[in-house]
PDB file of C-alpha atoms in Angstrom:
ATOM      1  CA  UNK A   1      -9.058   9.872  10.082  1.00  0.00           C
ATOM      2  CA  UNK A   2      -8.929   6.040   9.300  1.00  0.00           C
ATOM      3  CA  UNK A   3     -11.447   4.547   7.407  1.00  0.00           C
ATOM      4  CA  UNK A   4     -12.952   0.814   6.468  1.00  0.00           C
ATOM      5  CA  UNK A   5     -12.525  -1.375   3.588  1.00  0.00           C
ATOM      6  CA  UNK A   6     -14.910  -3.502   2.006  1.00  0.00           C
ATOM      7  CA  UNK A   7     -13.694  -7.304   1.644  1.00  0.00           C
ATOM      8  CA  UNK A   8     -15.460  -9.817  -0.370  1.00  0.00           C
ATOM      9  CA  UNK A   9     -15.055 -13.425   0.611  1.00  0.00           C
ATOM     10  CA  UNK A  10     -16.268 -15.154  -2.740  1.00  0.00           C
ATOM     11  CA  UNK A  11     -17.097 -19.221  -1.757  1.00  0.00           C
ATOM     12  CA  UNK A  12     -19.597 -21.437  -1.605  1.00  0.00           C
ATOM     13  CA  UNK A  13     -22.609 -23.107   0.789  1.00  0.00           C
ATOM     14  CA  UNK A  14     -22.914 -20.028   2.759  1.00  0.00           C
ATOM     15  CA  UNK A  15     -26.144 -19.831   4.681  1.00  0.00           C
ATOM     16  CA  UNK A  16     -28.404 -16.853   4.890  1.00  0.00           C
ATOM     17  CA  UNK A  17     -29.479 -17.321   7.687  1.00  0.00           C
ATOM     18  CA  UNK A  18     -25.951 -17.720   9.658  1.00  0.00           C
ATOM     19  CA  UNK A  19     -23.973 -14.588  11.648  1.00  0.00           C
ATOM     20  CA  UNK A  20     -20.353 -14.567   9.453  1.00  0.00           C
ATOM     21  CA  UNK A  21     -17.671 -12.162  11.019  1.00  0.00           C
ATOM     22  CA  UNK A  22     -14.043 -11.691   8.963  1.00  0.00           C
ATOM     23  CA  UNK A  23     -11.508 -11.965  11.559  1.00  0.00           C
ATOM     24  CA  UNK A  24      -8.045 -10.234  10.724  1.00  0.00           C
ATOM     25  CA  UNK A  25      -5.397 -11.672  13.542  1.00  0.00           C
ATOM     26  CA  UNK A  26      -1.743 -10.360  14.266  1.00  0.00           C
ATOM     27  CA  UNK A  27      -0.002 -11.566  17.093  1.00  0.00           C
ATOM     28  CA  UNK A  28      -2.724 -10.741  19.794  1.00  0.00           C
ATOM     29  CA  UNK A  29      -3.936  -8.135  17.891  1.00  0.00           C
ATOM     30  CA  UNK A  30      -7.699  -8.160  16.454  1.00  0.00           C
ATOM     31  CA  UNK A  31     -10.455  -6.798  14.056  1.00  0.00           C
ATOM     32  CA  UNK A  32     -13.313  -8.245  13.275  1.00  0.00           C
ATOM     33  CA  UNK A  33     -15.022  -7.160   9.765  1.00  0.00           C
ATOM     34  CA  UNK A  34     -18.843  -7.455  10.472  1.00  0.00           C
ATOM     35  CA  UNK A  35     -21.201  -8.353   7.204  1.00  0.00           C
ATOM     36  CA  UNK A  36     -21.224  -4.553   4.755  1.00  0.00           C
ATOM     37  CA  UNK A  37     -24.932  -5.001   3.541  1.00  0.00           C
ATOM     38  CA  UNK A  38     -27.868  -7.780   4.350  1.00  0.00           C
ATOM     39  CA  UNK A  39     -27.777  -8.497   0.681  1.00  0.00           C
ATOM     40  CA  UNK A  40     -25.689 -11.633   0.769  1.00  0.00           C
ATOM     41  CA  UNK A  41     -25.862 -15.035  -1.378  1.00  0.00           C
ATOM     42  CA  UNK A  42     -24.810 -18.756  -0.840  1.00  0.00           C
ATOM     43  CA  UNK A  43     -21.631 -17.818  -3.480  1.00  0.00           C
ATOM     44  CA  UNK A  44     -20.566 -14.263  -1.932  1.00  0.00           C
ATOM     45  CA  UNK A  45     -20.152 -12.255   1.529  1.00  0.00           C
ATOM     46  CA  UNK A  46     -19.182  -8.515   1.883  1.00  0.00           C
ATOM     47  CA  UNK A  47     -17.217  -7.385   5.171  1.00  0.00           C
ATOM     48  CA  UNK A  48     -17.087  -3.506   6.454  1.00  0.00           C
ATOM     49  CA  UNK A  49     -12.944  -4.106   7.825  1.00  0.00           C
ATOM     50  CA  UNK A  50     -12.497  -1.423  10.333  1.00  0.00           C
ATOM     51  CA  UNK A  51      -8.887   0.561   9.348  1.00  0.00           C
ATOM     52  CA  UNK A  52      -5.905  -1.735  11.226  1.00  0.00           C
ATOM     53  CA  UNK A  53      -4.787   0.615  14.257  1.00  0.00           C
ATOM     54  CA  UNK A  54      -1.966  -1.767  15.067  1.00  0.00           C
ATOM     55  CA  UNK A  55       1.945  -1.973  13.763  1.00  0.00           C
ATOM     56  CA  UNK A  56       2.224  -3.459  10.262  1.00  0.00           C
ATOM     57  CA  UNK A  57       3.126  -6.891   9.696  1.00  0.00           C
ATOM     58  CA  UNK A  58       2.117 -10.586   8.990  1.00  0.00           C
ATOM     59  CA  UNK A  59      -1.879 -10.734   9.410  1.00  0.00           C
ATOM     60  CA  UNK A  60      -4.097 -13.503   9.209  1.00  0.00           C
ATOM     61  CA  UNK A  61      -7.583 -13.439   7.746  1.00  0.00           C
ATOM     62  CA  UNK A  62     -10.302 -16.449   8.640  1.00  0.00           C
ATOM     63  CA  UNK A  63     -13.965 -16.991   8.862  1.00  0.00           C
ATOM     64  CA  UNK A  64     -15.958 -17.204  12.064  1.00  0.00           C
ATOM     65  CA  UNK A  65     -19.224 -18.646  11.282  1.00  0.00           C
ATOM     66  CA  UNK A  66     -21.930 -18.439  14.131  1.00  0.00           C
ATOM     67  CA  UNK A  67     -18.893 -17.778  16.565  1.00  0.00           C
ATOM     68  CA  UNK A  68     -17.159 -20.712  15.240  1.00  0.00           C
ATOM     69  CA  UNK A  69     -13.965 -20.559  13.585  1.00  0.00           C
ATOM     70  CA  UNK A  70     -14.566 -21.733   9.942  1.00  0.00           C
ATOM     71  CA  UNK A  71     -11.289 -24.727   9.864  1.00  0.00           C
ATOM     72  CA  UNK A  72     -12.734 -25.111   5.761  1.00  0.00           C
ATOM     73  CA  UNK A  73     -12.753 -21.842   4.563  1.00  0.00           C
ATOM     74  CA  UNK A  74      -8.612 -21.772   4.529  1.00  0.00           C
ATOM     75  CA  UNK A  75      -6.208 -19.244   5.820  1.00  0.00           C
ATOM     76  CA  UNK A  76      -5.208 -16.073   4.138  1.00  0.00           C
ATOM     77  CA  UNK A  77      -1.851 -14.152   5.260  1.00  0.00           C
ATOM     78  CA  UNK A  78      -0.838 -11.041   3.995  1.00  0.00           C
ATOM     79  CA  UNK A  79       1.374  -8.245   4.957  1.00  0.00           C
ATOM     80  CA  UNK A  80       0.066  -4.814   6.922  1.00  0.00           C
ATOM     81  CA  UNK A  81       2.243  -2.038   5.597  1.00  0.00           C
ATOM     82  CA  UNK A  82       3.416   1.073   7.893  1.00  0.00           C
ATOM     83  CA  UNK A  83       1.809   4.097   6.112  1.00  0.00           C
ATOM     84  CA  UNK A  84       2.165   7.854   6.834  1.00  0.00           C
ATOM     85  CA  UNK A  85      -0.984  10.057   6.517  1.00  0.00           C
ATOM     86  CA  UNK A  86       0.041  13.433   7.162  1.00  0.00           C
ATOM     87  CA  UNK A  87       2.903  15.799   8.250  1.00  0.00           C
ATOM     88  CA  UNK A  88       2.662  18.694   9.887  1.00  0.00           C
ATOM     89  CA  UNK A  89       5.685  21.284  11.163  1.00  0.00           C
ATOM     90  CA  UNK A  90       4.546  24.229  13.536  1.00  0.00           C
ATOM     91  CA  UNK A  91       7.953  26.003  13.329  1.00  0.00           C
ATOM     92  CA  UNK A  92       9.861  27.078   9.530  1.00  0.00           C
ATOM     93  CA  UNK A  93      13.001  27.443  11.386  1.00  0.00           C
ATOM     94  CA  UNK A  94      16.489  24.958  10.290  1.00  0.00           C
ATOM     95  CA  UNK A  95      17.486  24.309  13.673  1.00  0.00           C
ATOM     96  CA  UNK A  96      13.965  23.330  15.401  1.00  0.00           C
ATOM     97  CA  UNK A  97      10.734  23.199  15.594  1.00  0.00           C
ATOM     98  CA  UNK A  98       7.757  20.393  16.323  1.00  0.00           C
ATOM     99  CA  UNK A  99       7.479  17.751  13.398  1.00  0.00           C
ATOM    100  CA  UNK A 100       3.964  15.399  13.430  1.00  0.00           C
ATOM    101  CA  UNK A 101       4.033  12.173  11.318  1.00  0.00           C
ATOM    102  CA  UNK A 102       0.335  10.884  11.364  1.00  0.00           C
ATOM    103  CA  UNK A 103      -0.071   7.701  10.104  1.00  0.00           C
ATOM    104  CA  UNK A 104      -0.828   3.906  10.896  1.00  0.00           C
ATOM    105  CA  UNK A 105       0.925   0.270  11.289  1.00  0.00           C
ATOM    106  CA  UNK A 106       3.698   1.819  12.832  1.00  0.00           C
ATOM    107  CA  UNK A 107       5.873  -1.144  15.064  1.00  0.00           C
ATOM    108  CA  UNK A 108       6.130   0.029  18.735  1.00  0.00           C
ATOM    109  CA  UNK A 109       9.145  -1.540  19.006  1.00  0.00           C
ATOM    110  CA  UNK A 110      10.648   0.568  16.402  1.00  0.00           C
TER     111      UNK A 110
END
């Protein structure tokens, strides 16, 4: 099953009062991170990521602030590795059988 990952976005100014979403962007592909806990400070927000269900690749991370991209904040790129989470084979024989690779960022152009 995939799973979340906490992000911290360390800064400053932040309001606690304001809606912040972490917005992680390939090509048209999308996941927003929503705020982890209500505990937040001016200096420090925690995103809950959702797992990335798309292929790997370049990914772009920026902050949307009240539904407003954050221009300010920067942009963060990084790279979404192809990961395998499980095989399973339903048939010991040499010649055959069913093979099932489980795993995430796969392209599907590959």
């Amino acid at each position: 099953s995939l799973s979340s990952h906490l992000v911290t976005v360390r800064g400053g100014g932040f309001s606690l009062e304001n809606d912040y979403l972490l917005r992680v962007t390939r090509n048209s592909d999308v996941e927003d991170g929503v705020l982890a806990t209500e505990t937040r400070s001016h200096f420090e927000l925690v995103f809950n990521i959702p797992a990335w269900k798309y292929s790997g690749g370049t990914a772009s991370v920026s902050l949307v602030e009240n539904g407003i991209l954050r221009q300010d904040a920067g942009l963060l790129h990084f790279v979404i590795r192809a990961v395998f989470t499980s095989i399973r084979s339903f048939s010991g024989t040499v010649f055959g059988g069913i093979l099932i690779l489980n795993g995430v960022g796969w392209s599907d152009d590959a």
